[in-house]
Coordinates of C-alpha atoms and ligand atoms in Angstrom, one line a residue:
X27 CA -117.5 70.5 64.3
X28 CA -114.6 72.7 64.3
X29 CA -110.7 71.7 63.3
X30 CA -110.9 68.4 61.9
X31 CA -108.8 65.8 59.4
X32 CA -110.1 66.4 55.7
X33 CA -110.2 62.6 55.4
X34 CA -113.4 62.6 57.1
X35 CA -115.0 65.6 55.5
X36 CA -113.8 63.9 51.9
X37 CA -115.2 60.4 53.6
X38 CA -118.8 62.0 54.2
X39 CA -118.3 64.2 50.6
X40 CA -117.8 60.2 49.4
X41 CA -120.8 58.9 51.0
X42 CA -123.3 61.1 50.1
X43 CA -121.8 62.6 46.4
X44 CA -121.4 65.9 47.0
X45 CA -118.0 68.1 46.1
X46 CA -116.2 70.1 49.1
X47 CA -114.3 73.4 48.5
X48 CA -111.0 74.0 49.1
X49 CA -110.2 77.8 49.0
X50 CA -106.8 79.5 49.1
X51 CA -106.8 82.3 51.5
X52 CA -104.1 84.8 51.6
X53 CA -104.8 86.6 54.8
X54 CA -107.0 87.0 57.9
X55 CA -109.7 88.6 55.9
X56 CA -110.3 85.8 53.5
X57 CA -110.5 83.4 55.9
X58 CA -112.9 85.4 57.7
X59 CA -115.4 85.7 54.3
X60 CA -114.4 81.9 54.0
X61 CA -115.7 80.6 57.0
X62 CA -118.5 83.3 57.4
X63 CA -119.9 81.9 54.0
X64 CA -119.4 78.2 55.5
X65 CA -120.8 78.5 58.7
X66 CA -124.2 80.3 56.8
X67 CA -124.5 77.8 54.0
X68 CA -124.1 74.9 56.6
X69 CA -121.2 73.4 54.8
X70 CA -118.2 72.1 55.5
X71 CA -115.3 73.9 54.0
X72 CA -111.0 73.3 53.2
X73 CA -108.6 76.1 54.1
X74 CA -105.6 76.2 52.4
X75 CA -102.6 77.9 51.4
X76 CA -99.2 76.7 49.1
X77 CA -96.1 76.8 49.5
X78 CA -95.3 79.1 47.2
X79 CA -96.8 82.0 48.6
X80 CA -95.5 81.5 51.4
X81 CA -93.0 84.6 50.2
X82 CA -96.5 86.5 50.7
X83 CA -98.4 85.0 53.6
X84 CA -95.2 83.8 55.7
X85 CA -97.0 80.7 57.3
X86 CA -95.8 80.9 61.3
X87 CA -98.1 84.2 60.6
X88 CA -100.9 82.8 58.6
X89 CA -100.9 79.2 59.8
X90 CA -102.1 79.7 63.5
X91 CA -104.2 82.0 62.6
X92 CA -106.1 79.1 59.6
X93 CA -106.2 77.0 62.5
X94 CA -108.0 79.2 64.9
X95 CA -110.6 80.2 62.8
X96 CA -110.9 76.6 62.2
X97 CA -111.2 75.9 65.9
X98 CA -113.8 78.5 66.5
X99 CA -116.0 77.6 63.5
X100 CA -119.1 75.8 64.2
X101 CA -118.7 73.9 60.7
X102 CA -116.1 71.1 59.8
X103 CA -113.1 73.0 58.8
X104 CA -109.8 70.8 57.6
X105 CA -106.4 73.0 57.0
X106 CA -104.3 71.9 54.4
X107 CA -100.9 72.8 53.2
X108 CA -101.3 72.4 49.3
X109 CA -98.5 72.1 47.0
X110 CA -96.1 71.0 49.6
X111 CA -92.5 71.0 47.6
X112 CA -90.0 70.5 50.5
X113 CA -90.3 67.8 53.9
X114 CA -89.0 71.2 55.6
X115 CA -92.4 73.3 55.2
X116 CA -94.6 70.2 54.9
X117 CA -93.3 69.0 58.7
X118 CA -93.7 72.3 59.6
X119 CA -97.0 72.8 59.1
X120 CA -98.1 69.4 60.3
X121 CA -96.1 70.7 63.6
X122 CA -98.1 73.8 63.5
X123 CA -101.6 71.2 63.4
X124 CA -102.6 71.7 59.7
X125 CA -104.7 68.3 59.3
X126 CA -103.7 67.6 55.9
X127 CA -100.7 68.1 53.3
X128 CA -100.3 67.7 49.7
X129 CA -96.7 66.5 48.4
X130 CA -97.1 67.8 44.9
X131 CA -94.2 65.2 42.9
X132 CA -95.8 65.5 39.8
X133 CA -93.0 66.7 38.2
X134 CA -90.7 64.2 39.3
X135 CA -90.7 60.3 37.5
X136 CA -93.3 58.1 38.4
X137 CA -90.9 56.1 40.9
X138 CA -89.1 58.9 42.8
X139 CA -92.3 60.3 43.0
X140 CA -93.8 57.2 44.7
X141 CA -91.1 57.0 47.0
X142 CA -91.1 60.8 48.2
X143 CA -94.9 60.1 48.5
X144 CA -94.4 57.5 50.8
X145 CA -92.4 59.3 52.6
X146 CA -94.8 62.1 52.9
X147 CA -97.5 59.2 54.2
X148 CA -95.5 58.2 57.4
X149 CA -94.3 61.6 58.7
X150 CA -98.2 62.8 58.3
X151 CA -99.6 59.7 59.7
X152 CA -97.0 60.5 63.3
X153 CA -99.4 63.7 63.0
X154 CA -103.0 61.9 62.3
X155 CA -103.3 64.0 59.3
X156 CA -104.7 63.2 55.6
X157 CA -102.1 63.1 52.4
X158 CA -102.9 64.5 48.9
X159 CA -100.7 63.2 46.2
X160 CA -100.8 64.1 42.3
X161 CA -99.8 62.2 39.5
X162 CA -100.3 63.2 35.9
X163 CA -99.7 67.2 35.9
X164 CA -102.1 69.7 35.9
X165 CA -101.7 73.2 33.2
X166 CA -100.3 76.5 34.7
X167 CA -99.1 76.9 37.7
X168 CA -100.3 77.3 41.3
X169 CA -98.6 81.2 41.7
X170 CA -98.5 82.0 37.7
X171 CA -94.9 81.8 37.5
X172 CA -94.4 79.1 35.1
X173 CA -97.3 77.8 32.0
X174 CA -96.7 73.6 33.1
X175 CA -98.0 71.8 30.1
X176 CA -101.0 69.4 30.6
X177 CA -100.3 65.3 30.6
X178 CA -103.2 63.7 31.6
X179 CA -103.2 61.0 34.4
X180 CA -103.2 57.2 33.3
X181 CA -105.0 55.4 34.8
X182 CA -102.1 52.6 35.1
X183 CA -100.3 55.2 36.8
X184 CA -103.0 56.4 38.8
X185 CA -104.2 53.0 40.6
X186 CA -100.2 52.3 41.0
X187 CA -99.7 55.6 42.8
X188 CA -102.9 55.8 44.6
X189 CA -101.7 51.3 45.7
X190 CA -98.4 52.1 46.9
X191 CA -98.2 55.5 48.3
X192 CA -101.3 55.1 50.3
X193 CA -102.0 58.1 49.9
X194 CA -105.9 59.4 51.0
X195 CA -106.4 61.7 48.6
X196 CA -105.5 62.0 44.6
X197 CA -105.1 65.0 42.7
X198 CA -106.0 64.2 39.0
X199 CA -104.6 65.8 35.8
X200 CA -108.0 65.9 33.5
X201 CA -107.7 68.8 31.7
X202 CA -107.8 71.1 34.3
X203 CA -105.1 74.1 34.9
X204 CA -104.4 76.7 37.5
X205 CA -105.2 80.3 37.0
X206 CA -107.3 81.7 34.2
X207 CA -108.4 79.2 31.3
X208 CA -107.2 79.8 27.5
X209 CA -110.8 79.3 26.4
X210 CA -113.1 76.7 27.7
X211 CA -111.6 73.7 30.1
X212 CA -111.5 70.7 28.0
X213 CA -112.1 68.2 31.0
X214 CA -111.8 64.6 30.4
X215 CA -114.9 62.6 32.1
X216 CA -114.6 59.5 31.1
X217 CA -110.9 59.6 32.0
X218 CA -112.1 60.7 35.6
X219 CA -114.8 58.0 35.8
X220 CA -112.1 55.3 34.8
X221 CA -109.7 56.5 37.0
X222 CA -112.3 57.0 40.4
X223 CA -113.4 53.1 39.4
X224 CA -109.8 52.0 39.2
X225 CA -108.7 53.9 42.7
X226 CA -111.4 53.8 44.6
X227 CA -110.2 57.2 46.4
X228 CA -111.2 60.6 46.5
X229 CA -110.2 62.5 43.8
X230 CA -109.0 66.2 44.0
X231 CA -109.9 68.5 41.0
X232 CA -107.2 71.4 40.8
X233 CA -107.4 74.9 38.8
X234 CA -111.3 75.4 40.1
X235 CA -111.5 79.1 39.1
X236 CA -113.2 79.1 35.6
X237 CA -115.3 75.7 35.5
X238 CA -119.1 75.7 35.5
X239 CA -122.0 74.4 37.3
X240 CA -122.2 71.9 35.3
X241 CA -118.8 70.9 34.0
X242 CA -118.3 70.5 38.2
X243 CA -121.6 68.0 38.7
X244 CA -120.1 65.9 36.3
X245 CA -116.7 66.0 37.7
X246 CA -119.0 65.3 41.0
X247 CA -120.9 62.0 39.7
X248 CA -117.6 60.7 38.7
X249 CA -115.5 61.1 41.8
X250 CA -114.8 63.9 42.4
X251 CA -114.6 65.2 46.0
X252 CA -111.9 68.1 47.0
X253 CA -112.4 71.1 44.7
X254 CA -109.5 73.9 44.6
X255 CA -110.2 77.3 44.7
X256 CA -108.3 80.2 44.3
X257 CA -107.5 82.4 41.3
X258 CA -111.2 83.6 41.4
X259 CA -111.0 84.5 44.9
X260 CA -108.1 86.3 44.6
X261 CA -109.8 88.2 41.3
X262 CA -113.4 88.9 43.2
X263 CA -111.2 90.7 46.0
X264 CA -109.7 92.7 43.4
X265 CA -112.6 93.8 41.2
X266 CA -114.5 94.8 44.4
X267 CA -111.6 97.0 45.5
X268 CA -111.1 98.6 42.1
X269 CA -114.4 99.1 41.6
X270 CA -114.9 101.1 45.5
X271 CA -111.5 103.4 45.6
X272 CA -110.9 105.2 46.9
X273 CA -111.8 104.4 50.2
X274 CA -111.6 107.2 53.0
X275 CA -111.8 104.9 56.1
X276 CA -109.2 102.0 56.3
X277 CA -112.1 99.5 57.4
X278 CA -114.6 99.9 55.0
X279 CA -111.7 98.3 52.9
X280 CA -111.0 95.4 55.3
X281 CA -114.9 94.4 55.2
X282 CA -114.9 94.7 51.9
X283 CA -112.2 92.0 51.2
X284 CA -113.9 89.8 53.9
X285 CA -117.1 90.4 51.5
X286 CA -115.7 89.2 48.7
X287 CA -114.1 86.4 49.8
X288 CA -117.4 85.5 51.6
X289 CA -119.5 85.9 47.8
X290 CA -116.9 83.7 46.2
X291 CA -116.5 80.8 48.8
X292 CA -120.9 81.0 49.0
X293 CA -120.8 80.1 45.5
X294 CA -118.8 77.5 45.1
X295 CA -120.3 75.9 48.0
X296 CA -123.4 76.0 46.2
X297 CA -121.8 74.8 43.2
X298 CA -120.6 72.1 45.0
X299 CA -123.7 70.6 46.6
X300 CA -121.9 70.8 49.9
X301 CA -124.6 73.1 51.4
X302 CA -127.0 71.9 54.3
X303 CA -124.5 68.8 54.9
X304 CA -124.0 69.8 58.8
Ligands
13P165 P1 -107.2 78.1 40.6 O1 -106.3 79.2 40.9 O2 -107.3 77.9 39.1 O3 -108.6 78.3 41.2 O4 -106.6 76.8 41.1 C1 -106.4 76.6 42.5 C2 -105.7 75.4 42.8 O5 -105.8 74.4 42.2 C3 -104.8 75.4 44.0 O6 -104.1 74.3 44.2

């Protein structure tokens, strides 16, 4: 129970098929709604935050903080720092106890990629803690700032990436983007189910906000284990708040962004398949 390394919440996910949530929070509040909805659906649950909104959610602040609620949770809760860009934040939220980092190289070449991977791999494993990698590139980006363009993972590139780096996780370019779909995800399955047979590892499905049910089974059957989360938790706080205003008391407000968060994380944990698991 409590804090542990996402490898063995992705290692369980593996065993018995089932997808695991990984939801961007931005403050105390969502992690509250986050792990409220966890600990009722009897699921275990990823907390996370990238680096860049960091500008937002400083992470000395909001780090500590991930990791208590992890610690006091009475489900398996794995903190990851997603989207790591620089060794500077990444060691410093290992230091702080996050169980898990992503290095995102994905815009870098294949090689120098690789190697900064690597290098990612042995400062973690000093910590105990799981590594995400990400070859291919997924669409959009993480904070909105920049519209990356799509190129799909190979499946060369992914078995050499996932063989050298060593990495325990791999995030997979299938179709998927961050932030809000132009029209209806055009996700690649059969790319997916090559890839997860050529690999072997668990595979991380970025830009969750706007899939369905049943495009995320499929992506489920065919490898599929850590599923990101954020855009629409970030958009269900928002149309709850515009839709109560004004408020007259400052903490009908604060439960109400706990509520949201909580509706949102509940169900994509359904979603998922991950509930009833503990
Ligand atoms: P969305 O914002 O599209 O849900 O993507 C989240 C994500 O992939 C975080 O890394």
């Amino acid at each position: 129970m409590s804090l542990v390394k996402m490898k063995e919440i992705l290692i369980k996910a593996e065993e018995e098929n089932y997808g695991v949530g990984a939801f961007s929070v931005a403050n105390m509040e969502m992690v509250m709604g986050a792990i409220r909805a966890a600990e009722e659906l009897r699921s275990p649950i990823i907390l996370q935050i990238a680096e860049v909104r960091l500008s937002h959610s400083p992470l000395h602040l909001i780090g500590p903080m991930m990791i208590a609620a992890a610690k006091e949770a009475n489900v398996p809760v794995a903190v990851h720092f997603d989207h790591g860009e620089t060794v500077g934040k990444i060691r410093e939220a290992l230091k702080l106890g996050f169980t898990s980092v992503m290095f995102d190289g994905s815009s870098l070449p294949i090689e120098q990629n690789i190697q900064e991977t690597k290098r990612i791999v042995s400062l973690a494993s000093t910590y105990g803690a799981t590594v995400e990698g990400e070859i291919g590139r997924v669409g959009g980006s993480e904070d909105g700032s920049v519209d990356i363009e799509i190129a799909i993972t190979s499946v060369k590139d992914a078995k050499r990436f996932a063989e050298e780096t060593e990495i325990d996780a791999l995030a997979v370019a299938i179709g998927n983007a961050h932030g809000e779909y132009k029209g209806k995800p055009n996700l690649r399955f059969a790319r997916l189910k090559e890839i997860y047979e050529t690999t072997n590892i668990p595979l991380v499905l970025h830009g969750g906000s706007g899939i369905e049910e049943a495009e995320f089974r499929e992506a489920i059957q065919k490898g599929i284990r850590k599923i990101n989360v954020a855009t629409s938790t970030f958009n269900r706080v928002l149309k709850t708040i515009n839709e109560q205003v004004p408020f007259n008391y400052y903490f009908s407000y604060h439960e109400r962004v706990v509520q949201a968060s909580h509706e949102n994380v509940s169900k994509h944990i359904k979603m998922f398949q991950s509930e009833g698991r503990i």
